[in-house]
mmCIF file of N, CA and C in Angstrom:
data_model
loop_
_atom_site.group_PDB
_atom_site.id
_atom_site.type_symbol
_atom_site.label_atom_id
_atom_site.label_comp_id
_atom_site.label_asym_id
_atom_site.label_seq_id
_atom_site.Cartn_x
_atom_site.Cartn_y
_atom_site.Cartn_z
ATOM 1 N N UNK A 90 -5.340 -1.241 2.594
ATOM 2 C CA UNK A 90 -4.358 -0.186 2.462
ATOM 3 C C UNK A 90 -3.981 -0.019 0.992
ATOM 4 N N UNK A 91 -3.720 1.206 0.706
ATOM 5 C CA UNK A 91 -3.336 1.261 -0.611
ATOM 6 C C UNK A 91 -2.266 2.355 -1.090
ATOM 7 N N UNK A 92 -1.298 1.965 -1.899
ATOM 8 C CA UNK A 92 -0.232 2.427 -2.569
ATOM 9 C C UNK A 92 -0.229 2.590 -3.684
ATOM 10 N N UNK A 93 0.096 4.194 -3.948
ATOM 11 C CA UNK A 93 0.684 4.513 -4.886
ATOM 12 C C UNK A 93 1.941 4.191 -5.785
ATOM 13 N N UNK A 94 2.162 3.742 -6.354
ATOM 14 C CA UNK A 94 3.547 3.373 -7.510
ATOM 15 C C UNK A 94 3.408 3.780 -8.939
ATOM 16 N N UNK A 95 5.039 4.246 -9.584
ATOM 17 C CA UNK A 95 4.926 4.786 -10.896
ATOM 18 C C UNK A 95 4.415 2.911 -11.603
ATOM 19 N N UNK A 96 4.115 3.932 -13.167
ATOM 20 C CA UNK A 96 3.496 2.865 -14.066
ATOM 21 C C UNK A 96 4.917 2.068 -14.397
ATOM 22 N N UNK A 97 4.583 0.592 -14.334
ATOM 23 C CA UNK A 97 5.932 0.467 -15.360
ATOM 24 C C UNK A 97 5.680 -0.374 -16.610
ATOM 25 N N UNK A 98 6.044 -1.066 -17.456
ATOM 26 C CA UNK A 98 5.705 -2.154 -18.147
ATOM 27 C C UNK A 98 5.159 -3.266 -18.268
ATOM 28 N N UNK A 99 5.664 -3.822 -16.754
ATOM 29 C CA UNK A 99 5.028 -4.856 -16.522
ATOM 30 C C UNK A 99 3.291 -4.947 -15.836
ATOM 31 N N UNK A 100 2.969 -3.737 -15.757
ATOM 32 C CA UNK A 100 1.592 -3.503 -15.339
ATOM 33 C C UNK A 100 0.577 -3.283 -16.485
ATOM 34 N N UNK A 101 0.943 -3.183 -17.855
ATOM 35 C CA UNK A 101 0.210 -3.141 -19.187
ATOM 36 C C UNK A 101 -0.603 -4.447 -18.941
ATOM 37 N N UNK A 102 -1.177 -5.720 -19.041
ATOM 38 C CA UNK A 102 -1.910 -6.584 -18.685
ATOM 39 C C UNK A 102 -2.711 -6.201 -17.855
ATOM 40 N N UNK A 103 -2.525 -5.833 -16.237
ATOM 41 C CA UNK A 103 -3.247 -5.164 -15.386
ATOM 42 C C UNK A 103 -4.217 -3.833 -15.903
ATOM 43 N N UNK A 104 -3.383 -2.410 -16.777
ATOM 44 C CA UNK A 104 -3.884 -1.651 -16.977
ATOM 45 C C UNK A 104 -5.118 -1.672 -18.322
ATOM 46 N N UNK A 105 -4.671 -2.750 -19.155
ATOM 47 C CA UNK A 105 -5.674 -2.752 -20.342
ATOM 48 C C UNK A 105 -7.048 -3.827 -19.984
ATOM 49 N N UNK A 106 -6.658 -4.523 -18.643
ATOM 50 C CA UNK A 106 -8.044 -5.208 -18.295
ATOM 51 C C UNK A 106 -8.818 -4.291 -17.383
ATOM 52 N N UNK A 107 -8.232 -2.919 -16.818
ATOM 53 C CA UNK A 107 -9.312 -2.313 -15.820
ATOM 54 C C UNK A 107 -9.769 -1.148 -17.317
ATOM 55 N N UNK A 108 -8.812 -0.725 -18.243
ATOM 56 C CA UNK A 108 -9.313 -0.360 -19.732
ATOM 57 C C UNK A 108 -10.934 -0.554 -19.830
ATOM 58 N N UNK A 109 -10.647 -2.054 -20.538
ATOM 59 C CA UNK A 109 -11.678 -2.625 -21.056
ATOM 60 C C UNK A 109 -12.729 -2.436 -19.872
ATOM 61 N N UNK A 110 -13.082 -2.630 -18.334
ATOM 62 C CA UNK A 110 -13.730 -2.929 -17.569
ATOM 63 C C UNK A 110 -14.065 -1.606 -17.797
ATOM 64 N N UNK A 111 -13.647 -0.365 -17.889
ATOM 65 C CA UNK A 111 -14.321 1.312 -17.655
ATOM 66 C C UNK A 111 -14.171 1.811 -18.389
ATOM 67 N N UNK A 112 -14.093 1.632 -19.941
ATOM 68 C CA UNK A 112 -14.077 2.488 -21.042
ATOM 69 C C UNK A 112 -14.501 1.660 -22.452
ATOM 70 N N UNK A 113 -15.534 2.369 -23.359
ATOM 71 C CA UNK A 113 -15.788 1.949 -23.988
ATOM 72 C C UNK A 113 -14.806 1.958 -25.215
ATOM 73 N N UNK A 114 -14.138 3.110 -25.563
ATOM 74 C CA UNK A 114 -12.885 3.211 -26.394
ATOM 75 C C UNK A 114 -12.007 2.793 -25.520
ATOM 76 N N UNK A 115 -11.823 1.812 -24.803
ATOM 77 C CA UNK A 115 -10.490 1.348 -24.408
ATOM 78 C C UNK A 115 -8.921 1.209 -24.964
ATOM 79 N N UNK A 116 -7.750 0.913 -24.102
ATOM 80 C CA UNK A 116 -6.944 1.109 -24.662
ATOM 81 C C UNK A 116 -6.552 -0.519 -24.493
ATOM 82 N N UNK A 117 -5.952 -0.528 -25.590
ATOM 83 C CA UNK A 117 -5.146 -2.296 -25.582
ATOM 84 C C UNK A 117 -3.946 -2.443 -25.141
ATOM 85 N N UNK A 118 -3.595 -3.598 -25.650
ATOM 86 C CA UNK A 118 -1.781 -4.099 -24.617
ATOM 87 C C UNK A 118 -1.069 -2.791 -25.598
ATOM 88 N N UNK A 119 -1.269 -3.112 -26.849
ATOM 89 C CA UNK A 119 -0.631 -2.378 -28.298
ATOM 90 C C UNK A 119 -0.497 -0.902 -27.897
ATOM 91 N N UNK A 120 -1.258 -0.193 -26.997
ATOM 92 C CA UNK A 120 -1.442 1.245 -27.331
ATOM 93 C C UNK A 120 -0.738 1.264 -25.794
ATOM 94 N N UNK A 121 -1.037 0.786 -24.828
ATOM 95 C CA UNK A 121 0.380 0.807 -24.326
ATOM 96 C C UNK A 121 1.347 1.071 -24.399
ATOM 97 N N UNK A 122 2.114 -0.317 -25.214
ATOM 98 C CA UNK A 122 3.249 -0.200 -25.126
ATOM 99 C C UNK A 122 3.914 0.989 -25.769
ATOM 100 N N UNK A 123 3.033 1.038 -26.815
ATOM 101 C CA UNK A 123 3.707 2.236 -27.327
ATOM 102 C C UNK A 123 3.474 3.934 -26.834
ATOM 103 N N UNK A 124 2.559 3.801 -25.600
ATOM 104 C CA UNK A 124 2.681 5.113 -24.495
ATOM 105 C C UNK A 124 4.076 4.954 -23.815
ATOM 106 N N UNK A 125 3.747 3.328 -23.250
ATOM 107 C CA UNK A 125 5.575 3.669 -22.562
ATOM 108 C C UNK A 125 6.890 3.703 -23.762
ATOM 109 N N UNK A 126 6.631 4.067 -24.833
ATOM 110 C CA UNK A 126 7.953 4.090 -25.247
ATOM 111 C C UNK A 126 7.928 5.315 -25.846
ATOM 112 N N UNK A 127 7.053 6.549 -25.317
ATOM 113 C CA UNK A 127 7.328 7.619 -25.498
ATOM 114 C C UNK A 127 8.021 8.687 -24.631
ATOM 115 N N UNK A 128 9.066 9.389 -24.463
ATOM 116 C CA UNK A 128 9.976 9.590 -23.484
ATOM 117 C C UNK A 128 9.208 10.884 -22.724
ATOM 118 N N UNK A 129 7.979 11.371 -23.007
ATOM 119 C CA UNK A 129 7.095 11.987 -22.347
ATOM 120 C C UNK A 129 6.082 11.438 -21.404
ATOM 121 N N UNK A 130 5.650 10.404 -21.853
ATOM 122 C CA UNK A 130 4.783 9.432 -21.054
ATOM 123 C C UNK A 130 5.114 9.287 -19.517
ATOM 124 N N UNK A 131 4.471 9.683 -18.535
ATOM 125 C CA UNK A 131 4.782 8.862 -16.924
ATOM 126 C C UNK A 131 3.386 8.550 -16.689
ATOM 127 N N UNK A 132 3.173 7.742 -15.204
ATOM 128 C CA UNK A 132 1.882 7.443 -14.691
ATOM 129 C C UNK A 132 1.995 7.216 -13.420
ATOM 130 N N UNK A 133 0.947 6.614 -12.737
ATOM 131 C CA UNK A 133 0.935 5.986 -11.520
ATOM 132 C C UNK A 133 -0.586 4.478 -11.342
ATOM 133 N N UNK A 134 0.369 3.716 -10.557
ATOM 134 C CA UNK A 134 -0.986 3.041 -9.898
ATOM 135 C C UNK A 134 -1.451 2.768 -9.212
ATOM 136 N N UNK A 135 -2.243 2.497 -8.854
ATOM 137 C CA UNK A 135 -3.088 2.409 -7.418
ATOM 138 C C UNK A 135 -3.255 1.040 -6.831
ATOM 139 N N UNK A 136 -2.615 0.494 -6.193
ATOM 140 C CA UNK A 136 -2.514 -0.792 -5.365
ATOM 141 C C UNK A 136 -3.780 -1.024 -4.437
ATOM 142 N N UNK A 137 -4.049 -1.922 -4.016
ATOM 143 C CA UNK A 137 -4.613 -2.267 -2.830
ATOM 144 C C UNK A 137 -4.379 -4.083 -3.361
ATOM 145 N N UNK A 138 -4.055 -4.246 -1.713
ATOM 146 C CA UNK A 138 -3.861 -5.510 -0.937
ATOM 147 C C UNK A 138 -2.795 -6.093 -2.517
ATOM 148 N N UNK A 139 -2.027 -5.767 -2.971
ATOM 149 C CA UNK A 139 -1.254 -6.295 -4.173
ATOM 150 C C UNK A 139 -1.969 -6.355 -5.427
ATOM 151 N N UNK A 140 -3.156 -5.963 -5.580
ATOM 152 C CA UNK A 140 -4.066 -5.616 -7.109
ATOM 153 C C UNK A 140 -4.000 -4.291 -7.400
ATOM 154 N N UNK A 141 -3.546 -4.035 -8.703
ATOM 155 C CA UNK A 141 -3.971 -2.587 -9.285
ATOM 156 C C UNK A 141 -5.765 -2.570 -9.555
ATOM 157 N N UNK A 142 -5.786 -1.442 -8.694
ATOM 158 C CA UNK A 142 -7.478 -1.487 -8.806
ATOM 159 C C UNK A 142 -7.561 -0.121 -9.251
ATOM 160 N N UNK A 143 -6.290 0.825 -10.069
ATOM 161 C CA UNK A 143 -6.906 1.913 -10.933
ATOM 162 C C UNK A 143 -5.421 2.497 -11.107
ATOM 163 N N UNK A 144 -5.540 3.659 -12.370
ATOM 164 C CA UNK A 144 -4.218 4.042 -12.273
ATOM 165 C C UNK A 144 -4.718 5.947 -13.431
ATOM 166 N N UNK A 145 -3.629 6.413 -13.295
ATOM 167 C CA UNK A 145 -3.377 7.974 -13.741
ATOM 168 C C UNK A 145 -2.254 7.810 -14.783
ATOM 169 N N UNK A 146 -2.523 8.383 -15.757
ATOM 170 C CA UNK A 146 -1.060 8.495 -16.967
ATOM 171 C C UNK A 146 -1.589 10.063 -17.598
ATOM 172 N N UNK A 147 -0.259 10.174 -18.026
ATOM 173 C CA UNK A 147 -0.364 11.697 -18.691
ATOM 174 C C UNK A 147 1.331 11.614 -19.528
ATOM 175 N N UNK A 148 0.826 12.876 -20.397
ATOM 176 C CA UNK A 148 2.768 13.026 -20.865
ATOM 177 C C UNK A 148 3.212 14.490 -20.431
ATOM 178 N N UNK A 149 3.825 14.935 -20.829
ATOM 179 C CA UNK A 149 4.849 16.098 -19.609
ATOM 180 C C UNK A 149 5.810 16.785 -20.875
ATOM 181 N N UNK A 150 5.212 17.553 -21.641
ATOM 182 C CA UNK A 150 6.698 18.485 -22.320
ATOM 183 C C UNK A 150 7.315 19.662 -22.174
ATOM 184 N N UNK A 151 8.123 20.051 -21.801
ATOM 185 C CA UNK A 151 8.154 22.110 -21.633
ATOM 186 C C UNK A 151 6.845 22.209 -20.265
ATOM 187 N N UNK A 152 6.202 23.413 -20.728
ATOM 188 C CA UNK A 152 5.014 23.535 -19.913
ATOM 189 C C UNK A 152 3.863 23.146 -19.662
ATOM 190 N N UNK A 153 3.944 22.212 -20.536
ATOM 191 C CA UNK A 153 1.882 21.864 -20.989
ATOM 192 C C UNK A 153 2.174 20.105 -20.263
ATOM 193 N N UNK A 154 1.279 19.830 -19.878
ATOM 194 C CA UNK A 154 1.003 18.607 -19.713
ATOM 195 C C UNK A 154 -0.156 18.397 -19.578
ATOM 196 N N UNK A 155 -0.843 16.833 -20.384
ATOM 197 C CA UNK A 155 -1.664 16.174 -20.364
ATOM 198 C C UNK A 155 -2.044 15.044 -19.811
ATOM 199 N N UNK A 156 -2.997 15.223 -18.721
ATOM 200 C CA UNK A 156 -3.950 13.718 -18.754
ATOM 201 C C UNK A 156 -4.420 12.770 -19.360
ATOM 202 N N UNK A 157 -3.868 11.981 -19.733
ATOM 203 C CA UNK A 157 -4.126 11.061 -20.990
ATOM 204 C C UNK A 157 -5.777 10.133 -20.475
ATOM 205 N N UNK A 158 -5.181 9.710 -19.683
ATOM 206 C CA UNK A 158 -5.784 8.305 -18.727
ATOM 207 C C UNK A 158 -5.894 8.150 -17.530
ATOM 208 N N UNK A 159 -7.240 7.909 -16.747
ATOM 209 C CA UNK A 159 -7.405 7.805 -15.530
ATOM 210 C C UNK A 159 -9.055 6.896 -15.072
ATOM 211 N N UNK A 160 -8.600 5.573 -14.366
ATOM 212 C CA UNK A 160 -9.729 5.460 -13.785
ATOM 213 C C UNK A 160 -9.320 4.328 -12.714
ATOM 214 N N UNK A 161 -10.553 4.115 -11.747
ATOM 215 C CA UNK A 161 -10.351 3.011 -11.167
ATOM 216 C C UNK A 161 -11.287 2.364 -11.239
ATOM 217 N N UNK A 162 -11.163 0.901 -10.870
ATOM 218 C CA UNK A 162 -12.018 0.048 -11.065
ATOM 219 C C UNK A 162 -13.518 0.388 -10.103
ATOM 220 N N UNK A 163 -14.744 0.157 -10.969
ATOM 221 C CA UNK A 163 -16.296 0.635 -10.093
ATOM 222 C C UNK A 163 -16.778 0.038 -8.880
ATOM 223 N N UNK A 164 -15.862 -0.767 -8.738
ATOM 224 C CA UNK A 164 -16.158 -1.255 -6.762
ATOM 225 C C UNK A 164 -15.569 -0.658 -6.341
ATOM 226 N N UNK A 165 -14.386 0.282 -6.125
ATOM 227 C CA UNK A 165 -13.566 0.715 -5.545
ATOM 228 C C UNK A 165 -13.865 2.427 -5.682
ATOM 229 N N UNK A 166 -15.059 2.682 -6.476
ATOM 230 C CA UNK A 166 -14.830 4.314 -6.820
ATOM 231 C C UNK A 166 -15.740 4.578 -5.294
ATOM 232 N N UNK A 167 -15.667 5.852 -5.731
ATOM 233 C CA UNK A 167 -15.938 6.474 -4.442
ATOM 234 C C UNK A 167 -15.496 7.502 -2.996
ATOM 235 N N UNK A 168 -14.458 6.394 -2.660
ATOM 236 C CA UNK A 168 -13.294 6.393 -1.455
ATOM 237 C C UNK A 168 -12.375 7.280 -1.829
ATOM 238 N N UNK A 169 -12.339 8.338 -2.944
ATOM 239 C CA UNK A 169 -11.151 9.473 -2.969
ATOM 240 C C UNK A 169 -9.879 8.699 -3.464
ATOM 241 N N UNK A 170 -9.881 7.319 -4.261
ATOM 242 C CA UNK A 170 -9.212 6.841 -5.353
ATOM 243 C C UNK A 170 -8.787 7.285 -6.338
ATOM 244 N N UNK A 171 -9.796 8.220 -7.253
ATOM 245 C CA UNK A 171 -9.825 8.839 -8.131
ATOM 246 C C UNK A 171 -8.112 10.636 -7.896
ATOM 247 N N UNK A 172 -8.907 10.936 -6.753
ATOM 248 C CA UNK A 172 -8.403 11.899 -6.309
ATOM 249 C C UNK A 172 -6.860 11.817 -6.015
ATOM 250 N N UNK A 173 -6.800 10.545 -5.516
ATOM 251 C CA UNK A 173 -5.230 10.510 -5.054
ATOM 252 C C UNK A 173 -4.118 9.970 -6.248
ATOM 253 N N UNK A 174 -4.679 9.311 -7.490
ATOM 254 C CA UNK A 174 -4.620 9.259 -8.489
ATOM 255 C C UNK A 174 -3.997 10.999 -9.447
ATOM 256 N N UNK A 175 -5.294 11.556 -9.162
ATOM 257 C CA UNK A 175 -5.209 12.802 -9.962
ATOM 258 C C UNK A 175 -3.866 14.108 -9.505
ATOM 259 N N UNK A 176 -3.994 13.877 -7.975
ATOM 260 C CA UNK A 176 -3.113 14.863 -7.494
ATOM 261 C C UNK A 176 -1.986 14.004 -7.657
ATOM 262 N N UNK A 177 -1.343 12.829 -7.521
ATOM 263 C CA UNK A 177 -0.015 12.190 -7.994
ATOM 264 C C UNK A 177 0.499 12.792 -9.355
ATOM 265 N N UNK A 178 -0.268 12.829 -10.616
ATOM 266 C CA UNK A 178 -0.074 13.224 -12.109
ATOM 267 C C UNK A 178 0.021 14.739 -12.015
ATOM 268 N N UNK A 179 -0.561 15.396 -11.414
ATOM 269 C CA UNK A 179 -0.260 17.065 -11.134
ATOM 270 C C UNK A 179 1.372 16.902 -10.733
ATOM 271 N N UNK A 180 1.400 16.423 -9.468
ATOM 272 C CA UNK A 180 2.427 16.863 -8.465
ATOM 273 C C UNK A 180 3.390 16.367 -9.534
ATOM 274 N N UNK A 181 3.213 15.429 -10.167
ATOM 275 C CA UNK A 181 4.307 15.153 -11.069
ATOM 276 C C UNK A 181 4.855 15.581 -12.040
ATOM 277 N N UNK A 182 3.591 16.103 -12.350
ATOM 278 C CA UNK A 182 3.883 16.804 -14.100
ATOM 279 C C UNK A 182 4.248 18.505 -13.461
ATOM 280 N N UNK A 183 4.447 19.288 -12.476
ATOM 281 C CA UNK A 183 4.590 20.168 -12.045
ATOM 282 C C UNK A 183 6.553 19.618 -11.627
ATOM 283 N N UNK A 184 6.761 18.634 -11.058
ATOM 284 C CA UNK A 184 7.838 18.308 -10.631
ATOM 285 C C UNK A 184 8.555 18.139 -12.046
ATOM 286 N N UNK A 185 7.985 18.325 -13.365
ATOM 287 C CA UNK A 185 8.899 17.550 -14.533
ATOM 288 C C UNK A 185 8.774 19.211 -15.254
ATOM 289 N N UNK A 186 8.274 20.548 -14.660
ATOM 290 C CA UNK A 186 8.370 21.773 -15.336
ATOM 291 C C UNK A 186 7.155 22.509 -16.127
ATOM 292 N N UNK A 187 6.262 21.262 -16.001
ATOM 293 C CA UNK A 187 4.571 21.340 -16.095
ATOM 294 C C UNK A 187 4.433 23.119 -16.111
ATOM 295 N N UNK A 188 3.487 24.130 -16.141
ATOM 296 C CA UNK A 188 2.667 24.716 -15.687
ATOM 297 C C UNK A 188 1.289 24.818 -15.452
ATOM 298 N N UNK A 189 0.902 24.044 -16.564
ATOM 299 C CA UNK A 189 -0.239 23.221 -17.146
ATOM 300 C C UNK A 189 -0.792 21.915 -17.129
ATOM 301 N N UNK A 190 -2.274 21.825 -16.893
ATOM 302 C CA UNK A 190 -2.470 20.006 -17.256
ATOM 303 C C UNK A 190 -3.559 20.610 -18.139
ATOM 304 N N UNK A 191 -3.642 19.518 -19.054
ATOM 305 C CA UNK A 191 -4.995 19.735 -20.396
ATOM 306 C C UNK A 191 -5.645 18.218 -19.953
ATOM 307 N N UNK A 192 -7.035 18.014 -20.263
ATOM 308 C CA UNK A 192 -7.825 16.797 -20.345
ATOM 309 C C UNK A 192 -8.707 16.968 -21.174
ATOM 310 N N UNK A 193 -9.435 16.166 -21.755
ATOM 311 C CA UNK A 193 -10.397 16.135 -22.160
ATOM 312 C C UNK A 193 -11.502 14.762 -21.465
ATOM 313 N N UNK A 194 -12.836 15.119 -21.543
ATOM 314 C CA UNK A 194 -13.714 14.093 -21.000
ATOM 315 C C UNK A 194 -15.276 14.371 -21.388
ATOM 316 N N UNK A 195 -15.795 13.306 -21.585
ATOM 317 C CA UNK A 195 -16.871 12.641 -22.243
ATOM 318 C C UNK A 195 -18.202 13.794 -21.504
ATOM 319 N N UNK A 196 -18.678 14.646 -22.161
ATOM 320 C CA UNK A 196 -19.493 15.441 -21.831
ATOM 321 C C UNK A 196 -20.704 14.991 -20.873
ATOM 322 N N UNK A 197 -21.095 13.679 -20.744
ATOM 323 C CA UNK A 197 -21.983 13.325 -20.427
ATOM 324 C C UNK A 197 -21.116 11.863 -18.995
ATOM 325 N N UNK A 198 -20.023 12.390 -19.023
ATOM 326 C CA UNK A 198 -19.282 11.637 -17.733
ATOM 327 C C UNK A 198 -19.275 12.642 -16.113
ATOM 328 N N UNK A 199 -20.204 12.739 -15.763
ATOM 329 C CA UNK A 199 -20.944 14.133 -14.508
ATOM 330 C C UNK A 199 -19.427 13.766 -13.602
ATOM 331 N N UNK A 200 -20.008 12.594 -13.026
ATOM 332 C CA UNK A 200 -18.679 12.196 -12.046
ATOM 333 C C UNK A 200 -17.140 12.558 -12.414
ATOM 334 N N UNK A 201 -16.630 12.750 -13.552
ATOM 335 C CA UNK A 201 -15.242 12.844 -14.060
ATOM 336 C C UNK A 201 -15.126 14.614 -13.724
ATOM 337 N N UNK A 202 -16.556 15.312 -13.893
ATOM 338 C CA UNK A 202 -16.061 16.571 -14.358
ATOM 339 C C UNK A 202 -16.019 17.038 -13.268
ATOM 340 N N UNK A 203 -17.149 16.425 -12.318
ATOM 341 C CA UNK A 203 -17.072 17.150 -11.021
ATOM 342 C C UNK A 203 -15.480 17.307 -9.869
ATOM 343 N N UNK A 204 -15.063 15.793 -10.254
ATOM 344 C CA UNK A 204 -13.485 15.612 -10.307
ATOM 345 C C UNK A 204 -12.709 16.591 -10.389
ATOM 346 N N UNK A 205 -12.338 17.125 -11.474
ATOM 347 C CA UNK A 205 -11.580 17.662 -12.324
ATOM 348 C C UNK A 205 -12.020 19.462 -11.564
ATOM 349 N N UNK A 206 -13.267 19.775 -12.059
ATOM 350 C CA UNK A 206 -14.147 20.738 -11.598
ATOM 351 C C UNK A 206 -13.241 21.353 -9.934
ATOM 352 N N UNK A 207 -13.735 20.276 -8.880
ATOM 353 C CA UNK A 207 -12.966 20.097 -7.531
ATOM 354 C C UNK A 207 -11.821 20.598 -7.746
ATOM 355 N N UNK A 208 -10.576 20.202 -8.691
ATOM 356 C CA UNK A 208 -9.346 20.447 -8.604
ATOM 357 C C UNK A 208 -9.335 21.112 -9.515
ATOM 358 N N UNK A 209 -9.814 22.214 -9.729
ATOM 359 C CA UNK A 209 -8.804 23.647 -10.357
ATOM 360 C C UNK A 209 -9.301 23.425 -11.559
ATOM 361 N N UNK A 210 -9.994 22.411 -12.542
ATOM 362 C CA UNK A 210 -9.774 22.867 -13.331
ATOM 363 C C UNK A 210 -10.925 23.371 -14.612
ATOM 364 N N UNK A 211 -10.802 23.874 -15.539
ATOM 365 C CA UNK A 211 -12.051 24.766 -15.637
ATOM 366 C C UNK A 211 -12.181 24.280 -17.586
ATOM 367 N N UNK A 212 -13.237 24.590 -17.598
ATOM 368 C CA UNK A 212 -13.694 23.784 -19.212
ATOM 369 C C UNK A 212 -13.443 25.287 -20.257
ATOM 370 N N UNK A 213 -12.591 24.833 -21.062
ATOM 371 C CA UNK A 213 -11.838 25.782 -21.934
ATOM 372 C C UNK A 213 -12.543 25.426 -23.616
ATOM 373 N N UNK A 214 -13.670 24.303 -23.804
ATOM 374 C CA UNK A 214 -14.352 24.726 -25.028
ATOM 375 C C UNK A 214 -14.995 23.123 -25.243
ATOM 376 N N UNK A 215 -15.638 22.856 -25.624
ATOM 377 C CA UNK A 215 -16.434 21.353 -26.217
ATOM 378 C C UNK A 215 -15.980 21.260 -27.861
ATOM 379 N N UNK A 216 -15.538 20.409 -27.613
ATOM 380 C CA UNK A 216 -15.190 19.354 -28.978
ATOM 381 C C UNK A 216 -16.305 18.543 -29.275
ATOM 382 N N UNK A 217 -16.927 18.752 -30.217
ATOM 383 C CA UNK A 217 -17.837 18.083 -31.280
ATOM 384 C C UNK A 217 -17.982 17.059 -31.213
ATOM 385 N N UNK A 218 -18.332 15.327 -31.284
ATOM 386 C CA UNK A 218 -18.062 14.685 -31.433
ATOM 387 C C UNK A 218 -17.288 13.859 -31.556
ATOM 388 N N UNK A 219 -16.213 14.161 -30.609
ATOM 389 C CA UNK A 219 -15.026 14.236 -30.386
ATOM 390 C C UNK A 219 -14.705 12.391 -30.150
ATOM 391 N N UNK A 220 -15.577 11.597 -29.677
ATOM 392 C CA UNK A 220 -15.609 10.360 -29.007
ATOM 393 C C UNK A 220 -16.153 9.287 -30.749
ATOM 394 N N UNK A 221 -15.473 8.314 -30.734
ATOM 395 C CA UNK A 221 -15.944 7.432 -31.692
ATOM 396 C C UNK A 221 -17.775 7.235 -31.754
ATOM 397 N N UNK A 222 -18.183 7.027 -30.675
ATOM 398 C CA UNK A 222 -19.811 7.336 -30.335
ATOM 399 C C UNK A 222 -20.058 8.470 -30.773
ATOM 400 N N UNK A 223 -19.795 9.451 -31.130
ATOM 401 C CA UNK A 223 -20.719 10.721 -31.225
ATOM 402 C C UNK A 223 -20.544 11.702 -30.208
ATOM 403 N N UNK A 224 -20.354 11.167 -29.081
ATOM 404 C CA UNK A 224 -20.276 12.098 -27.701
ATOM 405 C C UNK A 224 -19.450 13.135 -28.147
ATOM 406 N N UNK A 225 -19.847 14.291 -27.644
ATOM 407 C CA UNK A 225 -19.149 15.576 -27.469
ATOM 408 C C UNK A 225 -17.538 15.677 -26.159
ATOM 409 N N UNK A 226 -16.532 16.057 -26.283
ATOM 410 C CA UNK A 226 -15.763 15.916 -25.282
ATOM 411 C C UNK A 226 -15.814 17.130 -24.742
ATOM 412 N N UNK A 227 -15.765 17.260 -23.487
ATOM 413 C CA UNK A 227 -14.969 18.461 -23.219
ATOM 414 C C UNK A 227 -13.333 18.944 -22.679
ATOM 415 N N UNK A 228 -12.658 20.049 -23.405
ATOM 416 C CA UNK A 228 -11.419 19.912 -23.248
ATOM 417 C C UNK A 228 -11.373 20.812 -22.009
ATOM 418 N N UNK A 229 -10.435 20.925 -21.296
ATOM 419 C CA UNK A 229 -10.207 21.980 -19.771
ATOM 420 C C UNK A 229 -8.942 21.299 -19.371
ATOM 421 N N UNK A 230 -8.474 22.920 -18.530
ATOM 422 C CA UNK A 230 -7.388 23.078 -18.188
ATOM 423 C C UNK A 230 -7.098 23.444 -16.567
ATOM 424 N N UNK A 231 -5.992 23.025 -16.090
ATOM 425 C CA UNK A 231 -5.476 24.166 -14.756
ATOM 426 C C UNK A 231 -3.986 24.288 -15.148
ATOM 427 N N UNK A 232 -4.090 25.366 -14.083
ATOM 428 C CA UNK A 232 -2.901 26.296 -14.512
ATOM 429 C C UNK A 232 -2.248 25.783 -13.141
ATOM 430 N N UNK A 233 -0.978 25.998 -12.964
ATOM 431 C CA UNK A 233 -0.588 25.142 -11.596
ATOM 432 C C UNK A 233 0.016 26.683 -11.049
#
């Protein structure tokens, strides 16, 4: 069974080891903390059996909001994890005055876009090399 819960502080340890496990630019304890101490910052995570096995963050200002961060751990993808993740950070960032979510993602990440693609949202231009690797990003939006 698995539960949804907001991000809080004490889950930074949890969130920078599933980081490192699914991202090559990962984020550390450091870049954390200093997401939660931005008064835009919210998230969520994804429980099962008492392990965070993935989580969603974004920040929320006026109308625009961004997807910062999202994944779950690769034994667990699959099962519509991802998804229940993604629609939590909508519903939220719409509940905080949102009209907008922005993302960007790794041009050559199929699975992320098809994601995103699914839910509304549509590729608004490619960024160059946008990734420390070289990779191209692509940025896209939905409109809520």
């Amino acid at each position: 069974m698995t539960k949804i819960a907001p991000l809080q502080g004490t889950h930074i340890p949890a969130l920078a080891k599933i980081e490192r496990a699914c991202f090559p630019d990962y984020w550390g304890q450091e870049t954390w903390r200093a997401s939660f101490a931005r008064p835009d910052f919210f998230g969520f995570v994804l429980e099962e059996l008492g392990e965070i096995v993935g989580y969603a963050c974004g920040t929320s200002l006026f109308e625009d909001s961004e997807l910062l961060r999202i994944a779950v751990l690769s034994e667990k993808r699959k099962g519509g994890l991802g998804t229940e993740l993604l629609l939590a950070l909508i519903a939220e960032a719409k509940e905080k005055g949102a009209e907008k979510m922005f993302l960007e993602v790794r041009e050559g990440n199929t699975p992320a876009l098809k994601l995103y693609e699914k839910h509304g949202f549509t590729p608004i231009r490619v960024r160059k090399n946008y990734y420390a690797d070289g990779e191209n990003g692509v940025e896209m939006v939905k409109e809520f």
